[in-house]
């Protein structure tokens, strides 16, 4: 457990705790962190959990980011055993100090107004998700993320969520009350790759309010190492 800054993890109103699980993502995590640093909403902290992957520069990148943003809490935690993405997110959630929780996978990127826009949506809901633009491993645009919250899926909610998981953690934010009531992600190995769908369904069953926009405020990276390309495991 390596803390990159000494800011207090006490509950902070109006602060987004950004949850970043990482495994073999040293190549991309710098761009993800930089997109947090460029947010127009300046109330944020970051918790990166390295899930016992090989040394790939992730810790160094996080520490450099922390040094560049001394007024923000930036914490780096390294698991001594690999737990999967659910376990990494749960460790970060347990360490989070904000009353708003945002998820950003280390290979994805936010547009500068992402948190500001999502906070606006949270005024009417407990869980909010936006659309996304697909980018390749070099950051070049590949067009819209077709599995996002399209107008048709938004109109068909909640039945549309039973048919498919149409929003990704990287473009979803939640109120802390959601985590307080339903807990963290399921860490069972069998559910990894679909753990976020399970989480949204649990939140829906618990009565939490959802709000979506098809506006593309996130950049979703497609690359050979992306978990979502493993369609067999996801099925």
Short mmCIF file of C-alpha atoms in Angstrom, two decimals:
data_model
loop_
_atom_site.label_atom_id
_atom_site.label_comp_id
_atom_site.label_asym_id
_atom_site.label_seq_id
_atom_site.Cartn_x
_atom_site.Cartn_y
_atom_site.Cartn_z
CA UNK A 1 0.00 0.00 0.00
CA UNK A 2 1.82 3.10 -1.23
CA UNK A 3 0.19 6.47 -0.61
CA UNK A 4 1.27 9.02 -3.17
CA UNK A 5 -0.07 11.98 -1.21
CA UNK A 6 -1.03 12.66 2.37
CA UNK A 7 -4.49 14.20 1.94
CA UNK A 8 -7.14 12.98 4.37
CA UNK A 9 -9.57 10.31 3.12
CA UNK A 10 -12.38 11.75 5.27
CA UNK A 11 -15.74 12.25 3.54
CA UNK A 12 -15.69 15.36 1.36
CA UNK A 13 -18.95 16.83 0.01
CA UNK A 14 -19.00 17.69 -3.69
CA UNK A 15 -15.80 15.74 -4.33
CA UNK A 16 -15.52 13.04 -6.96
CA UNK A 17 -13.47 10.05 -5.92
CA UNK A 18 -12.10 8.63 -9.16
CA UNK A 19 -11.65 4.86 -9.00
CA UNK A 20 -8.94 3.55 -11.35
CA UNK A 21 -8.25 -0.22 -11.37
CA UNK A 22 -5.10 -1.12 -13.27
CA UNK A 23 -3.45 -4.28 -14.56
CA UNK A 24 -0.81 -4.24 -17.30
CA UNK A 25 -1.91 -0.74 -18.33
CA UNK A 26 1.30 1.25 -17.92
CA UNK A 27 1.15 2.17 -21.60
CA UNK A 28 -2.18 3.96 -21.29
CA UNK A 29 -2.71 5.09 -17.71
CA UNK A 30 -0.82 8.36 -18.15
CA UNK A 31 -3.39 9.58 -20.68
CA UNK A 32 -6.24 8.54 -18.37
CA UNK A 33 -4.76 10.44 -15.44
CA UNK A 34 -4.00 13.49 -17.58
CA UNK A 35 -7.67 13.61 -18.58
CA UNK A 36 -8.59 13.79 -14.88
CA UNK A 37 -6.12 16.61 -14.37
CA UNK A 38 -7.69 18.58 -17.22
CA UNK A 39 -11.23 18.46 -15.79
CA UNK A 40 -13.10 21.76 -15.55
CA UNK A 41 -14.58 20.40 -12.32
CA UNK A 42 -11.66 20.71 -9.92
CA UNK A 43 -13.17 18.83 -6.98
CA UNK A 44 -11.63 15.37 -7.38
CA UNK A 45 -9.31 12.82 -5.83
CA UNK A 46 -7.85 9.71 -7.45
CA UNK A 47 -7.32 6.22 -6.09
CA UNK A 48 -5.35 3.90 -8.39
CA UNK A 49 -5.22 0.22 -7.48
CA UNK A 50 -2.53 -1.79 -9.27
CA UNK A 51 -3.80 -5.38 -9.21
CA UNK A 52 -0.46 -7.18 -8.73
CA UNK A 53 0.60 -6.86 -12.33
CA UNK A 54 4.19 -6.83 -13.63
CA UNK A 55 6.25 -3.68 -13.31
CA UNK A 56 5.22 -1.52 -16.26
CA UNK A 57 5.73 2.04 -15.01
CA UNK A 58 2.24 2.44 -13.52
CA UNK A 59 3.42 3.46 -10.04
CA UNK A 60 5.95 5.94 -11.44
CA UNK A 61 3.26 7.49 -13.65
CA UNK A 62 0.86 7.84 -10.71
CA UNK A 63 3.53 9.45 -8.53
CA UNK A 64 4.43 11.91 -11.28
CA UNK A 65 0.76 12.79 -11.63
CA UNK A 66 0.48 13.27 -7.85
CA UNK A 67 3.50 15.59 -7.85
CA UNK A 68 1.93 17.61 -10.66
CA UNK A 69 -1.31 18.03 -8.67
CA UNK A 70 -0.23 18.66 -5.07
CA UNK A 71 -3.60 20.16 -4.09
CA UNK A 72 -5.41 16.89 -4.81
CA UNK A 73 -5.35 13.57 -3.01
CA UNK A 74 -3.76 10.97 -5.28
CA UNK A 75 -3.29 7.53 -3.79
CA UNK A 76 -1.56 4.48 -5.24
CA UNK A 77 -2.34 1.04 -3.79
CA UNK A 78 -0.72 -2.16 -5.00
CA UNK A 79 -2.35 -5.52 -4.38
CA UNK A 80 -0.02 -8.28 -3.23
CA UNK A 81 -2.28 -10.79 -5.00
CA UNK A 82 -4.29 -10.47 -8.20
CA UNK A 83 -8.01 -10.17 -7.40
CA UNK A 84 -9.49 -9.16 -10.75
CA UNK A 85 -11.07 -5.86 -11.72
CA UNK A 86 -13.86 -6.18 -9.15
CA UNK A 87 -11.41 -6.60 -6.29
CA UNK A 88 -9.32 -3.66 -7.50
CA UNK A 89 -12.37 -1.40 -7.73
CA UNK A 90 -13.57 -2.52 -4.30
CA UNK A 91 -10.21 -1.65 -2.73
CA UNK A 92 -10.40 1.82 -4.26
CA UNK A 93 -14.03 2.28 -3.20
CA UNK A 94 -13.12 1.41 0.38
CA UNK A 95 -10.40 4.09 0.31
CA UNK A 96 -12.54 6.75 -1.39
CA UNK A 97 -13.30 9.93 0.52
CA UNK A 98 -15.69 11.74 -1.81
CA UNK A 99 -19.47 11.68 -1.74
CA UNK A 100 -19.54 11.17 -5.52
CA UNK A 101 -17.85 8.15 -7.10
CA UNK A 102 -16.55 8.02 -10.65
CA UNK A 103 -14.98 5.08 -12.45
CA UNK A 104 -12.25 5.39 -15.06
CA UNK A 105 -10.51 2.36 -16.51
CA UNK A 106 -6.83 3.11 -17.17
CA UNK A 107 -7.08 2.73 -20.93
CA UNK A 108 -9.96 5.19 -21.34
CA UNK A 109 -10.01 9.00 -21.36
CA UNK A 110 -12.47 11.71 -20.31
CA UNK A 111 -13.22 14.92 -22.18
CA UNK A 112 -12.43 18.02 -20.05
CA UNK A 113 -16.07 18.74 -19.13
CA UNK A 114 -16.96 15.17 -18.16
CA UNK A 115 -17.20 15.51 -14.37
CA UNK A 116 -18.91 18.90 -14.58
CA UNK A 117 -21.57 17.53 -16.92
CA UNK A 118 -22.04 14.37 -14.87
CA UNK A 119 -22.48 16.34 -11.65
CA UNK A 120 -25.27 18.22 -13.37
CA UNK A 121 -26.99 14.92 -14.25
CA UNK A 122 -26.56 13.67 -10.69
CA UNK A 123 -28.84 16.49 -9.51
CA UNK A 124 -31.69 14.32 -10.82
CA UNK A 125 -30.41 10.79 -10.24
CA UNK A 126 -28.19 8.41 -8.27
CA UNK A 127 -26.40 6.80 -11.23
CA UNK A 128 -25.57 8.61 -14.46
CA UNK A 129 -23.92 7.48 -17.68
CA UNK A 130 -22.94 9.21 -20.91
CA UNK A 131 -22.15 8.09 -24.42
CA UNK A 132 -18.61 7.64 -25.68
CA UNK A 133 -16.42 7.92 -28.74
CA UNK A 134 -14.27 4.92 -29.64
CA UNK A 135 -10.55 5.44 -30.09
CA UNK A 136 -7.79 3.05 -31.11
CA UNK A 137 -4.60 2.25 -29.22
CA UNK A 138 -3.00 5.40 -30.65
CA UNK A 139 -5.90 7.68 -29.69
CA UNK A 140 -7.38 8.00 -33.17
CA UNK A 141 -11.18 8.20 -33.43
CA UNK A 142 -13.08 5.09 -34.52
CA UNK A 143 -16.56 6.61 -34.32
CA UNK A 144 -19.30 6.29 -31.73
CA UNK A 145 -19.39 3.58 -29.09
CA UNK A 146 -22.39 1.70 -30.43
CA UNK A 147 -23.11 -0.13 -27.17
CA UNK A 148 -23.64 3.13 -25.26
CA UNK A 149 -26.86 4.75 -24.05
CA UNK A 150 -28.46 5.47 -27.42
CA UNK A 151 -31.79 7.33 -27.50
CA UNK A 152 -33.54 4.01 -28.17
CA UNK A 153 -31.97 2.31 -25.14
CA UNK A 154 -32.69 5.33 -22.95
CA UNK A 155 -36.34 5.32 -24.03
CA UNK A 156 -36.57 1.58 -23.38
CA UNK A 157 -35.03 1.67 -19.90
CA UNK A 158 -35.21 -0.33 -17.63
CA UNK A 159 -36.20 -3.17 -19.96
CA UNK A 160 -33.26 -2.31 -22.23
CA UNK A 161 -30.83 -3.03 -19.38
CA UNK A 162 -32.20 -6.56 -19.11
CA UNK A 163 -31.31 -7.13 -22.77
CA UNK A 164 -27.76 -5.76 -22.74
CA UNK A 165 -25.23 -3.84 -20.68
CA UNK A 166 -25.22 -0.57 -22.57
CA UNK A 167 -23.02 1.58 -20.35
CA UNK A 168 -19.45 1.15 -19.19
CA UNK A 169 -17.86 2.09 -15.83
CA UNK A 170 -15.58 4.62 -17.53
CA UNK A 171 -18.55 6.78 -18.40
CA UNK A 172 -20.61 6.20 -15.27
CA UNK A 173 -20.75 8.07 -11.95
CA UNK A 174 -22.72 7.19 -8.82
CA UNK A 175 -23.64 8.72 -5.51
CA UNK A 176 -21.95 7.21 -2.46
CA UNK A 177 -25.37 6.12 -1.22
CA UNK A 178 -25.43 3.47 -3.94
CA UNK A 179 -22.20 1.91 -2.70
CA UNK A 180 -23.32 2.26 0.91
CA UNK A 181 -26.51 0.30 0.23
CA UNK A 182 -25.50 -2.42 -2.25
CA UNK A 183 -21.79 -2.69 -1.47
CA UNK A 184 -19.03 -3.27 -3.99
CA UNK A 185 -18.62 -5.34 -7.12
CA UNK A 186 -19.01 -9.12 -7.09
CA UNK A 187 -15.49 -10.57 -6.96
CA UNK A 188 -16.42 -14.10 -8.10
CA UNK A 189 -14.05 -15.09 -10.94
CA UNK A 190 -16.96 -16.37 -13.03
CA UNK A 191 -18.58 -12.94 -13.27
CA UNK A 192 -15.50 -10.92 -14.24
CA UNK A 193 -15.94 -9.18 -17.63
CA UNK A 194 -19.65 -8.70 -16.80
CA UNK A 195 -19.26 -7.46 -13.21
CA UNK A 196 -20.44 -3.97 -14.10
CA UNK A 197 -23.72 -5.23 -15.63
CA UNK A 198 -24.36 -7.15 -12.41
CA UNK A 199 -23.72 -3.96 -10.43
CA UNK A 200 -26.17 -1.86 -12.44
CA UNK A 201 -28.86 -4.55 -12.13
CA UNK A 202 -28.37 -4.71 -8.37
CA UNK A 203 -28.66 -0.92 -8.15
CA UNK A 204 -31.80 -0.99 -10.26
CA UNK A 205 -33.34 -3.66 -8.03
CA UNK A 206 -32.50 -1.51 -4.99
CA UNK A 207 -34.59 1.34 -6.38
CA UNK A 208 -31.88 3.82 -7.35
CA UNK A 209 -32.59 6.42 -10.02
CA UNK A 210 -30.72 6.32 -13.34
CA UNK A 211 -30.19 9.11 -15.85
CA UNK A 212 -28.49 8.81 -19.23
CA UNK A 213 -27.30 10.99 -22.05
CA UNK A 214 -26.16 9.88 -25.48
CA UNK A 215 -23.71 12.83 -25.59
CA UNK A 216 -20.19 11.46 -26.00
CA UNK A 217 -18.20 12.77 -23.03
CA UNK A 218 -15.78 9.85 -22.78
CA UNK A 219 -13.21 8.26 -25.09
CA UNK A 220 -13.38 4.46 -24.97
CA UNK A 221 -10.15 2.82 -26.13
CA UNK A 222 -10.20 -0.36 -28.19
CA UNK A 223 -6.89 -2.23 -28.21
CA UNK A 224 -5.67 -5.85 -28.25
CA UNK A 225 -5.47 -6.06 -24.44
CA UNK A 226 -8.99 -4.77 -23.74
CA UNK A 227 -11.11 -7.11 -21.61
CA UNK A 228 -14.25 -6.38 -23.63
CA UNK A 229 -12.71 -7.98 -26.71
CA UNK A 230 -12.89 -11.35 -24.95
CA UNK A 231 -16.43 -12.06 -26.15
CA UNK A 232 -16.44 -15.70 -25.06
CA UNK A 233 -15.72 -14.84 -21.41
CA UNK A 234 -18.24 -12.01 -21.49
CA UNK A 235 -20.91 -14.38 -22.81
#
